[in-house]
Coordinates of C-alpha atoms and ligand atoms in Angstrom, one line a residue:
X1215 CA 0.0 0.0 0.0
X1216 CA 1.4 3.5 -0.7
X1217 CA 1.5 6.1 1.2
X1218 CA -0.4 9.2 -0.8
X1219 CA 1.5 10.9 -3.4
X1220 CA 4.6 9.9 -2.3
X1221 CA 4.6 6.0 -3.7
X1222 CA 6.2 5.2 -0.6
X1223 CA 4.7 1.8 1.1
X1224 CA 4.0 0.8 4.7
X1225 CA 3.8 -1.6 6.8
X1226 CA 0.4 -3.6 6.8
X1227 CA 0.2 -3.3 10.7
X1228 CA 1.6 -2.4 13.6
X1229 CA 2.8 -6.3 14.4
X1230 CA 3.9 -6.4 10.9
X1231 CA 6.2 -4.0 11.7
X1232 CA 7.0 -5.5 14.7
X1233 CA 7.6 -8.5 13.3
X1234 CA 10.0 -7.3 10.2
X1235 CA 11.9 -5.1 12.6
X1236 CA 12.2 -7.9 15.2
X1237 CA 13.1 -10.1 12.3
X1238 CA 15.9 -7.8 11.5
X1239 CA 17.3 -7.8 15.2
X1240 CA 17.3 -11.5 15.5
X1241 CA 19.3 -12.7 13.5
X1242 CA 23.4 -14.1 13.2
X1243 CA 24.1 -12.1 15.2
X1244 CA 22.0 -13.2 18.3
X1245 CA 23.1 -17.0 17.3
X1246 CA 26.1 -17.2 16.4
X1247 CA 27.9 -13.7 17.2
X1248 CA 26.8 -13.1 20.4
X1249 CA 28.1 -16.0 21.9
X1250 CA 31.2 -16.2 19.9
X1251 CA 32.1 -12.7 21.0
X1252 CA 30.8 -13.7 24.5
X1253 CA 32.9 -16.6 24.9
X1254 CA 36.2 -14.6 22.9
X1255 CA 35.7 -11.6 25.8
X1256 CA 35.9 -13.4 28.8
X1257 CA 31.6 -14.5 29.3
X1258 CA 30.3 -12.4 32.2
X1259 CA 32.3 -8.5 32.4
X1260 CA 30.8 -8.7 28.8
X1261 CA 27.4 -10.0 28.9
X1262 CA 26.6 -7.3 31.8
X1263 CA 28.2 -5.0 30.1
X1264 CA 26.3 -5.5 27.1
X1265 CA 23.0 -5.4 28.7
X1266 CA 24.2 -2.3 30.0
X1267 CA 25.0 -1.0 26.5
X1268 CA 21.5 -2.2 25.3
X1269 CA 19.7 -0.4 27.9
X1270 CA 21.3 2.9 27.8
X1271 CA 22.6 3.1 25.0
X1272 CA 21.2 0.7 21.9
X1273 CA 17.5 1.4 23.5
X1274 CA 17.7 5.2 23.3
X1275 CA 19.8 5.2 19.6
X1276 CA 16.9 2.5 18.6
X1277 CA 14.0 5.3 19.0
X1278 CA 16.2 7.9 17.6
X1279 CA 16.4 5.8 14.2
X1280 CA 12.9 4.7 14.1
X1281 CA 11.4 8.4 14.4
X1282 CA 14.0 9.3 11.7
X1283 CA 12.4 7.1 9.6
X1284 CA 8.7 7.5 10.1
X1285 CA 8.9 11.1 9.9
X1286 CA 11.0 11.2 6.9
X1287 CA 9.3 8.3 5.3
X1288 CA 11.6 7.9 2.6
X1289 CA 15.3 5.9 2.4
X1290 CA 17.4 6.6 5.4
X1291 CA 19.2 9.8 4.1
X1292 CA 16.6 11.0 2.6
X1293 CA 14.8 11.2 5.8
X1294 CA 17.7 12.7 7.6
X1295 CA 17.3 15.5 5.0
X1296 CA 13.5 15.7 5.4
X1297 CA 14.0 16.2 9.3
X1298 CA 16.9 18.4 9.2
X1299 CA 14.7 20.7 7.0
X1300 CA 12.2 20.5 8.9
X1301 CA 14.0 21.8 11.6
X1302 CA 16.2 24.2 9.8
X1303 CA 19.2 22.7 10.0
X1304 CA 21.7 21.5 7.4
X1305 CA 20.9 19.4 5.4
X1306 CA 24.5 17.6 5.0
X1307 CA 23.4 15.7 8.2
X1308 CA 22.4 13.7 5.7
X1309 CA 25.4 12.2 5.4
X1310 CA 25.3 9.9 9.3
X1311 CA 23.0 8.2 6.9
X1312 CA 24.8 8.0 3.7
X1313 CA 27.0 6.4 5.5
X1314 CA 25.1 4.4 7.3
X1315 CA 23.7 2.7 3.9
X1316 CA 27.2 1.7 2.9
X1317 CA 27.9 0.1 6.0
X1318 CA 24.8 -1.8 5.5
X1319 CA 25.8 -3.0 2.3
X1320 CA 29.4 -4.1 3.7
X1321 CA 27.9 -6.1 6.3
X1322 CA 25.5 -7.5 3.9
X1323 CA 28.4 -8.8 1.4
X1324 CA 29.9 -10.6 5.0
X1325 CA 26.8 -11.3 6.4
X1326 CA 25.6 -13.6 3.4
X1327 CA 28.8 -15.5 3.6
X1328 CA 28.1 -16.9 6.9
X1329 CA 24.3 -17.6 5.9
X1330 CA 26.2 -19.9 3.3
X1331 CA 27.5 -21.4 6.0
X1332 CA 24.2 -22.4 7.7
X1333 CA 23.0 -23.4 4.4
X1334 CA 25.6 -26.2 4.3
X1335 CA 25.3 -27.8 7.8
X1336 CA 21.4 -28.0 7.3
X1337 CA 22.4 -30.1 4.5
X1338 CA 24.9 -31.8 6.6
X1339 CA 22.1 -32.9 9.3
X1340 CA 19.3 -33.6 6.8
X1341 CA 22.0 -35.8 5.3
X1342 CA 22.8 -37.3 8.2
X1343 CA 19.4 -37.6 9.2
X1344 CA 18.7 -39.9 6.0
X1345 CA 22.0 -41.8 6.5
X1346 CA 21.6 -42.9 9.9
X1347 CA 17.7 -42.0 11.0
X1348 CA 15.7 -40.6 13.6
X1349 CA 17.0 -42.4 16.9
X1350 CA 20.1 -42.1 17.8
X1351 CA 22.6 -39.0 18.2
X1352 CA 24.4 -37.0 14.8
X1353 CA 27.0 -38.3 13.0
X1354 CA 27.6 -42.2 14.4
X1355 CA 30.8 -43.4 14.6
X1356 CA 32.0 -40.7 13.4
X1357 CA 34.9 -38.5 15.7
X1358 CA 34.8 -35.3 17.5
X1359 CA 38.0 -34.3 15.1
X1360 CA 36.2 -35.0 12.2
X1361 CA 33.1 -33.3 13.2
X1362 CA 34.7 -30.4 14.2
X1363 CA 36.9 -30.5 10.7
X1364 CA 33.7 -29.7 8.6
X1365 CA 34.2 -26.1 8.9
X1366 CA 37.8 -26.3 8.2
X1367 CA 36.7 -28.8 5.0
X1368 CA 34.1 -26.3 4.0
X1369 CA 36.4 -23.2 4.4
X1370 CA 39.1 -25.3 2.0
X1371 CA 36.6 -25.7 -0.6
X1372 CA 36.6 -21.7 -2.3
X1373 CA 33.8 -22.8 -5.2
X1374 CA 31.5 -24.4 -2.4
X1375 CA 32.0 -21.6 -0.2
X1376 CA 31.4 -18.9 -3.5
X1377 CA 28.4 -20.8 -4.4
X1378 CA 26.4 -20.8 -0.8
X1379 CA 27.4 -17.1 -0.4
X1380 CA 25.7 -16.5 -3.6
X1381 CA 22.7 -18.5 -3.1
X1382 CA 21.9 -16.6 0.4
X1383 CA 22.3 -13.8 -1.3
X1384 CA 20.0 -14.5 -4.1
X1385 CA 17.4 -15.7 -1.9
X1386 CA 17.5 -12.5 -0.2
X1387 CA 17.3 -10.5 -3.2
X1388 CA 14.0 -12.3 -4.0
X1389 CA 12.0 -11.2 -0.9
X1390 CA 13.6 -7.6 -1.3
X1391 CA 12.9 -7.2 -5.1
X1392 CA 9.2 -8.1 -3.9
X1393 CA 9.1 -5.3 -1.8
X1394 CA 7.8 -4.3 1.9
X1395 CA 4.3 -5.9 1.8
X1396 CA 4.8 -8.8 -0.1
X1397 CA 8.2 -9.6 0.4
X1398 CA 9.7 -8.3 3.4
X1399 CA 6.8 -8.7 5.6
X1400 CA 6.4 -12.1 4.0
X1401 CA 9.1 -13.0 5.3
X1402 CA 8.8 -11.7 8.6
X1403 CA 5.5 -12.9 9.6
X1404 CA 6.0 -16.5 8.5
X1405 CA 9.5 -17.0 8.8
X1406 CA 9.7 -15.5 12.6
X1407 CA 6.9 -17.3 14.3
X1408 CA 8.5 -20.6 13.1
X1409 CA 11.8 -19.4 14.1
X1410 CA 10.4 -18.4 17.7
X1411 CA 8.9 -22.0 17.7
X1412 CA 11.5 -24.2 17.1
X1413 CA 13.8 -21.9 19.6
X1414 CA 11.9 -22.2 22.4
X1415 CA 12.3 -26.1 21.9
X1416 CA 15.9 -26.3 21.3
X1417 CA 16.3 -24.0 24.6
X1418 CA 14.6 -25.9 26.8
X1419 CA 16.1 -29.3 25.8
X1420 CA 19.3 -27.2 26.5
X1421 CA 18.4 -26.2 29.4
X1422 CA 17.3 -30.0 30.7
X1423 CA 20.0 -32.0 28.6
X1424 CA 23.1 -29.3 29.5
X1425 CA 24.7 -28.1 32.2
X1426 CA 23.3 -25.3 32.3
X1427 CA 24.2 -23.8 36.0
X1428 CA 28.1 -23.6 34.4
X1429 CA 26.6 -21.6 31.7
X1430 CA 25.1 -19.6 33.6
X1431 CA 27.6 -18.5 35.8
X1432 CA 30.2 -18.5 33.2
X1433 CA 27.6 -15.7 31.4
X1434 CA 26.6 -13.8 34.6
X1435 CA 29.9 -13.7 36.7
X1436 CA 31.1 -10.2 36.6
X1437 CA 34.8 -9.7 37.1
X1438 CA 35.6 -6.0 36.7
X1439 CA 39.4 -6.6 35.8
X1440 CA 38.1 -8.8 32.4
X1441 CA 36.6 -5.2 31.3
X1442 CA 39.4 -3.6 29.8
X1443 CA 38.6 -0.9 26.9
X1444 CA 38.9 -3.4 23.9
X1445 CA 35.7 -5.4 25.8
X1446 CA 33.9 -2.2 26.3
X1447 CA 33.8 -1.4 22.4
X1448 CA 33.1 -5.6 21.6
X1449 CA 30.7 -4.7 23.8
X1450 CA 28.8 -1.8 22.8
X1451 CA 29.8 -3.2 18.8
X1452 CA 27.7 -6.4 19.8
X1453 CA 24.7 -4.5 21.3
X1454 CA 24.3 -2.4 17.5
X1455 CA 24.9 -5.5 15.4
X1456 CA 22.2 -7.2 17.3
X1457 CA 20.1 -4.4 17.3
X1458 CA 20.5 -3.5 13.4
X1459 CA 21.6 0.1 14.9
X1460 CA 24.1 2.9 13.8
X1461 CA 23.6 1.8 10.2
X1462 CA 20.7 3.3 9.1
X1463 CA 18.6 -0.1 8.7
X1464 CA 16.5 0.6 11.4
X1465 CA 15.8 4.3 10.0
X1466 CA 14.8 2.3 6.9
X1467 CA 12.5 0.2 8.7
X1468 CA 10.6 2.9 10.9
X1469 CA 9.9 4.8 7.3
X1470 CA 7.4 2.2 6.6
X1471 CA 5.8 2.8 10.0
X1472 CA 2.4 4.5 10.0
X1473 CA 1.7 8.0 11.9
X1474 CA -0.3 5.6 14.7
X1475 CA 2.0 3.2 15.7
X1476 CA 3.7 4.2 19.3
X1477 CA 7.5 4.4 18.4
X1478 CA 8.8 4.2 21.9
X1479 CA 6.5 1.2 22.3
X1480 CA 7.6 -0.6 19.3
X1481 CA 11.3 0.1 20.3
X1482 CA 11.1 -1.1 23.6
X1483 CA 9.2 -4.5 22.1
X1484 CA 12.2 -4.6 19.6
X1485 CA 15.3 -4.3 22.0
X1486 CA 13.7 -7.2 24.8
X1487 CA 12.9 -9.6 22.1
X1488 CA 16.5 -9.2 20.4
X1489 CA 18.3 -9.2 24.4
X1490 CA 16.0 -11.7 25.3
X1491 CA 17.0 -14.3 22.1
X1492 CA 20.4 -13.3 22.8
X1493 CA 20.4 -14.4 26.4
X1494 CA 18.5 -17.3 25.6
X1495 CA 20.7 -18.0 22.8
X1496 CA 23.6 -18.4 25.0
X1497 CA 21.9 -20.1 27.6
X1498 CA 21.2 -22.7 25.2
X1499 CA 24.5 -23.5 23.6
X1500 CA 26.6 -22.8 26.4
X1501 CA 25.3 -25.5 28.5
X1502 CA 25.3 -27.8 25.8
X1503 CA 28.9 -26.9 25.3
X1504 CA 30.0 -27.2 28.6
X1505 CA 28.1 -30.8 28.8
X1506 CA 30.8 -31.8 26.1
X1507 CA 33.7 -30.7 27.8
X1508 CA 34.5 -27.9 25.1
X1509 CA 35.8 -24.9 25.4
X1510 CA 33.7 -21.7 25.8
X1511 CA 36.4 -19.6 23.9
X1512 CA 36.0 -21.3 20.6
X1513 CA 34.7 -18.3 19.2
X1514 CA 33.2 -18.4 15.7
X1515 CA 33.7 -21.9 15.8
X1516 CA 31.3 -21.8 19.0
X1517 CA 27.8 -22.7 16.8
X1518 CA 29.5 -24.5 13.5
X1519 CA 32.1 -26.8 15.6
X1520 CA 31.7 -27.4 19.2
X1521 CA 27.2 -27.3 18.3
X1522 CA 27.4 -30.3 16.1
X1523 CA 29.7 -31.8 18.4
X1524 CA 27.6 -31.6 21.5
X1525 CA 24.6 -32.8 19.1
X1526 CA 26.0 -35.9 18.5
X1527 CA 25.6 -37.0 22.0
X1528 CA 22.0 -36.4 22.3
X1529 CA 19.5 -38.5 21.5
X1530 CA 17.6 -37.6 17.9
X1531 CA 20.9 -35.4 17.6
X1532 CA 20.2 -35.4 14.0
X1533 CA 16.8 -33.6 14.4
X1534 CA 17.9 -31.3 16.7
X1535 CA 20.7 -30.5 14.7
X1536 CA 18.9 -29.9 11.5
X1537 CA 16.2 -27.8 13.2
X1538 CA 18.3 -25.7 14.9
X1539 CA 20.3 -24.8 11.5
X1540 CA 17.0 -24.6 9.4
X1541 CA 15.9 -21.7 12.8
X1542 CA 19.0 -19.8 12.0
X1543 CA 18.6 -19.7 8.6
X1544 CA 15.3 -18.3 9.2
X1545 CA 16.5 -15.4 11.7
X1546 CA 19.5 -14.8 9.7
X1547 CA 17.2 -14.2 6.1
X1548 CA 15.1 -11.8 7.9
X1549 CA 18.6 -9.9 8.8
X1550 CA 20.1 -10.2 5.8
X1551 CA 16.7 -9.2 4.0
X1552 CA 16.7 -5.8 6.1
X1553 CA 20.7 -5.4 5.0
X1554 CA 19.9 -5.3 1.8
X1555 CA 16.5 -3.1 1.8
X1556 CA 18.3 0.3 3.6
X1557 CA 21.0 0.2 0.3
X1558 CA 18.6 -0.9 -2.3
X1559 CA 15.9 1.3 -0.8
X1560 CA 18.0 4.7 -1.2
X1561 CA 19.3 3.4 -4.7
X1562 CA 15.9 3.2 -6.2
X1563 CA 14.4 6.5 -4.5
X1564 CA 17.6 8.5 -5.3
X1565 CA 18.2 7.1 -8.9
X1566 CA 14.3 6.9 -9.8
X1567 CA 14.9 3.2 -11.2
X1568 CA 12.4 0.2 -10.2
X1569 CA 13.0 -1.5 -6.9
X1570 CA 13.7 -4.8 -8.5
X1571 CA 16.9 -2.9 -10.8
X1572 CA 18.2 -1.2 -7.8
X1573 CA 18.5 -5.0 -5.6
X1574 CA 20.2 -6.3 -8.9
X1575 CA 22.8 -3.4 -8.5
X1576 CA 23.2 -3.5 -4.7
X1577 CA 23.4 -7.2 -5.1
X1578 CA 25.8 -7.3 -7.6
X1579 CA 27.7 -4.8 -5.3
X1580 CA 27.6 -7.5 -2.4
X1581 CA 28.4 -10.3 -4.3
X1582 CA 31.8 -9.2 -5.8
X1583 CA 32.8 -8.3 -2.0
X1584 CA 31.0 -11.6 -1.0
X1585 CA 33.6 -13.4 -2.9
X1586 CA 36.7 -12.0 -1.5
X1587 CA 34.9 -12.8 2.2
X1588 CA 34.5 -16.2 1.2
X1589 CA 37.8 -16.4 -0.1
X1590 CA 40.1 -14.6 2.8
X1591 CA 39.4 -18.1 4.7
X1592 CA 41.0 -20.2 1.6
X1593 CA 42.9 -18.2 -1.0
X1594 CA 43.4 -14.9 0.2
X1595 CA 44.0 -16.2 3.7
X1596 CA 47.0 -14.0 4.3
X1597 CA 45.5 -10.8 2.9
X1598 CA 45.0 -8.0 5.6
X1599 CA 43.6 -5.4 4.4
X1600 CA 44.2 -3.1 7.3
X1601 CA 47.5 -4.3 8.8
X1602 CA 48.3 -0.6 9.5
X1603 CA 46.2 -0.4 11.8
X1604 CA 47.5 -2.0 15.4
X1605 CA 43.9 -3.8 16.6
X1606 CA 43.2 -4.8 12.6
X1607 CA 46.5 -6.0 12.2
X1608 CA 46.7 -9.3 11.5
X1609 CA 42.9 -9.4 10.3
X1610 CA 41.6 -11.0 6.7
X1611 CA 39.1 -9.6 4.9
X1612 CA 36.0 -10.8 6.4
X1613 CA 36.9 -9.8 9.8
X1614 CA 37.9 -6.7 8.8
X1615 CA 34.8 -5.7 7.2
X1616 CA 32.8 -7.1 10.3
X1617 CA 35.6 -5.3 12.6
X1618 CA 35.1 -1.8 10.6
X1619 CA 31.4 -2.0 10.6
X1620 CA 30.6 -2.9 14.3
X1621 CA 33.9 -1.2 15.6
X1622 CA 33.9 1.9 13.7
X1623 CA 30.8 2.7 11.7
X1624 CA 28.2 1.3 14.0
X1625 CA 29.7 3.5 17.0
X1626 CA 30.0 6.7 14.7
X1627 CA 26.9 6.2 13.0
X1628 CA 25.1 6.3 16.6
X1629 CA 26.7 9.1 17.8
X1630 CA 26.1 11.2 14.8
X1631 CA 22.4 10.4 15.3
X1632 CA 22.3 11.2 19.0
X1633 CA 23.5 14.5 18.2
X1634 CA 21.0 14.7 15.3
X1635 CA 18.1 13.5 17.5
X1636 CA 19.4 15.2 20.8
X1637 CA 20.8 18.9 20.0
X1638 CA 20.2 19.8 16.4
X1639 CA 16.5 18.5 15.1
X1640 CA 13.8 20.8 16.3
X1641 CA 12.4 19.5 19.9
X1642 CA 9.1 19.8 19.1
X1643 CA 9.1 17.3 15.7
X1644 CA 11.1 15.1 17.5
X1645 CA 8.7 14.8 20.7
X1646 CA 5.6 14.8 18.6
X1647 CA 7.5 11.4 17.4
X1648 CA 8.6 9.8 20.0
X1649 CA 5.4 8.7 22.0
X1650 CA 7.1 9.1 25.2
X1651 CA 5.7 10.9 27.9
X1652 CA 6.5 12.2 31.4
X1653 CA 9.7 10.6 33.3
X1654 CA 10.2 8.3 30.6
X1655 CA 10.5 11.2 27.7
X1656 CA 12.5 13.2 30.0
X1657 CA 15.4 10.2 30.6
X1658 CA 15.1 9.2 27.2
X1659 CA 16.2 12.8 26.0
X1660 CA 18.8 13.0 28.9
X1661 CA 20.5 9.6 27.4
X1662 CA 20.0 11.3 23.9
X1663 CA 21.8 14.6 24.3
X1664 CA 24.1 13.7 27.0
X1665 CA 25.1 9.9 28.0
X1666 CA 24.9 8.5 24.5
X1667 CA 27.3 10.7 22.6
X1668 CA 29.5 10.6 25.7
X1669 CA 29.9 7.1 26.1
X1670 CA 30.3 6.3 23.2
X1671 CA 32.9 8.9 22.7
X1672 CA 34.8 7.2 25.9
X1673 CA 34.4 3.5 24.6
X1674 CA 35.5 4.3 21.1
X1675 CA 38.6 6.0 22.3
X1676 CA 39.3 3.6 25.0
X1677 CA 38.5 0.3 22.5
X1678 CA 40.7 2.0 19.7
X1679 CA 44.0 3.9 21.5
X1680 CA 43.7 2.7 24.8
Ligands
LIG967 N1 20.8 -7.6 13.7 C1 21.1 -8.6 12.8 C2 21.7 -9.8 13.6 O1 21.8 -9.7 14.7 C3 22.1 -8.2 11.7 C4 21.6 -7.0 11.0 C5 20.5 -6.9 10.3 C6 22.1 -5.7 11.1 N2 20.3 -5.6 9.8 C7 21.2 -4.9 10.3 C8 23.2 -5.2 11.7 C9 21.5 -3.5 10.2 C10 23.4 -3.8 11.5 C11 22.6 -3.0 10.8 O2 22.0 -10.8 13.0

């Protein structure tokens, strides 16, 4: 449906916006990089430090970005430049957004890589499923070593790796050529309540089959001397990926937002659904990690190695296995799905070309970077790209396009908008947005203008110099 005159579409309802926006929280980055990053920081200084960030920090940016879109109601620059003049301000603050979209489209070219990666163990488990049936656990017979060495085998093969990366990314392309109603929110509102489903399922069983009181005091002991600045900014660089913040996608997202729906409602929804997955999602495969003896610190290997390890012990590990890689290829197409709408969206309103052109471009775009990420973990495996730099030093491709993004633009993005929201845009706009009120408007602001901008400012320096 289009908004009148402008040919600009929103969302069907107020839960389909819920649901797309949740659905672009939830993703990879709940299931896989959270705990990774968890396990790779030392487990409880950065969980609590992360909740912290969400709460103060990710919650406040969240509104900010939403209300940027839904008053502008076009792509995320343009809306910038819609409430700057409005407000009689610049309109070169425009440019927090501009660059916003391009770290979008990086993270989508890296993002789409590791959705390959999902792709090929839910083969894996619905093969081993048919190989050795329902009963007993994954991968009979078979050793630890040689479970574990599927990643590694994968990661060896460059065409395999090329050709999943690409076949994410095409599916993705689909739903976004089909646009916001029929594609987007398709997505969404099918894809998420399955994905809820089957999580809830695979988190209990954790929860009974695991060990889980290890898990949870490996995730909830705080040790103050683990938080040194470099967990801080992992910190605050987890909270935005999982929150799809300080890169304009959520400023895409509230665009499509009608004048009724209650923004500071809707971001609250948004922020405890994507913290609560996260928690749960740690909860869940930490317990079944420790059960195995493995060890919490395997990082990225965390969901692709020591997972399938642990699932072989369990009875109808095979099931489990498959379902829990056919959930996170759900959550992660609803991410990757928003990745690719805040570039494509300002490419089609900016070069007045058809939707379906502009996600052939942007795609295009992704896939040529997709393919050096695939490759910097086989051919290009000694390519840094940023060795100048001391904390990128010795960093390949991949990482340093997911180091930049949550590291550097995610941090920046979010503090240019805090500024935007908090001391330039005119009061009044901004509060007839917001649907706060009372106490709750008045702290929101005061995190806005003051302890957002600030913060970040400390953690960015302190993650980068300190
Ligand atoms: N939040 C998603 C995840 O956790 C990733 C994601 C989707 C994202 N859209 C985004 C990250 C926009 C940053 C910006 O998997």
């Amino acid at each position: 449906m289009a908004a009148a005159g402008s040919g600009h579409e929103n969302w069907s309802s107020r839960s389909a916006f819920i649901l797309a926006a949740v659905g672009s929280a939830v993703g990879l980055g709940n299931m896989w990089r959270f705990p990774a990053e968890a396990g790779e920081n030392g487990g409880g200084a950065f969980v609590l430090f992360y909740i912290f960030c969400v709460l103060l920090i990710g919650l406040p940016v969240l509104l900010s970005e939403v209300l940027i879109g839904r008053h502008g109601q076009a792509n995320a620059p343009e809306s910038v430049r819609r409430v700057a003049r409005d407000s009689n301000a610049p309109e070169g603050w425009s440019v927090l957004a501009s660059m916003g979209v391009f770290a979008a489209f990086l993270i989508l070219s890296f993002y789409c890589v590791v959705g390959g990666w999902v792709v090929y163990y839910i083969g894996v488990f619905a093969n081993d499923l048919v190989q050795t049936g329902l009963a007993g656990g994954a991968f009979e017979g078979r050793a630890p070593d040689d479970i574990e060495g599927l990643l590694p085998g994968l990661f060896g093969n460059g065409g395999l790796m090329v050709g999943l990366n690409l076949g994410f990314l095409v599916v993705t392309m689909f739903f976004v050529a089909r646009g916001v109603s029929s594609g987007i929110e398709w997505v969404a509102v099918y894809l998420m309540p399955l994905f809820f489903l089957l999580f809830l399922a695979i988190t209990i069983y954790g929860a009974f089959t695991g060990n889980f009181s290890d898990a949870v005091s490996y995730l909830f002991t705080f040790d103050f001397s683990k938080l040194t600045g470099e967990v801080m900014l992992a910190a605050v660089g987890q909270a935005f990926f999982s929150l799809s913040l300080g890169v304009a996608g959520m400023m895409t997202y509230g665009a499509y937002a009608n004048r009724d729906t209650n923004l500071g409602e809707t971001s609250g929804i948004i922020a405890s659904a994507d913290t609560g997955v996260a928690l749960l999602a740690g909860l869940a495969i930490f317990p079944i990690v420790f059960a195995a003896g493995l060890s919490a610190s395997a990082g990225p290997g965390l969901m692709f190695q020591s997972l399938p390890i642990a699932f072989q012990a369990m009875p109808f590990g095979s099931l489990i296995g498959l379902a829990f890689f056919v959930m996170v290829f759900f959550a992660a197409l609803t991410s990757s799905v928003s990745l690719l709408e805040a570039p494509t969206a300002y490419v089609f309103e900016k070069f007045n070309i058809s939707r379906s052109v502009a996600t052939v471009i942007v795609g295009a775009g992704a896939a040529v970077l997709g393919v050096l990420s695939a490759l910097s973990f086989n051919d290009l495996a000694g390519f840094y790209p940023l060795s100048f730099i001391p904390i990128f030093a010795e960093t390949n491709f991949f990482d340093t396009l997911d180091g930049v993004t949550a590291k550097l633009f995610m941090p920046i993005g979010a503090i240019l908008t805090c500024i935007f929201v908090g001391w330039i845009a005119d009061a009044k706009l901004i509060d007839s947005e917001n649907g706060l009120d009372g106490l709750l408007h008045k702290t929101w602001r005061a995190l806005v203008r003051y302890v957002c901008p600030i913060v970040l400012t400390v953690i960015l320096y302190v993650g980068l110099f300190g």
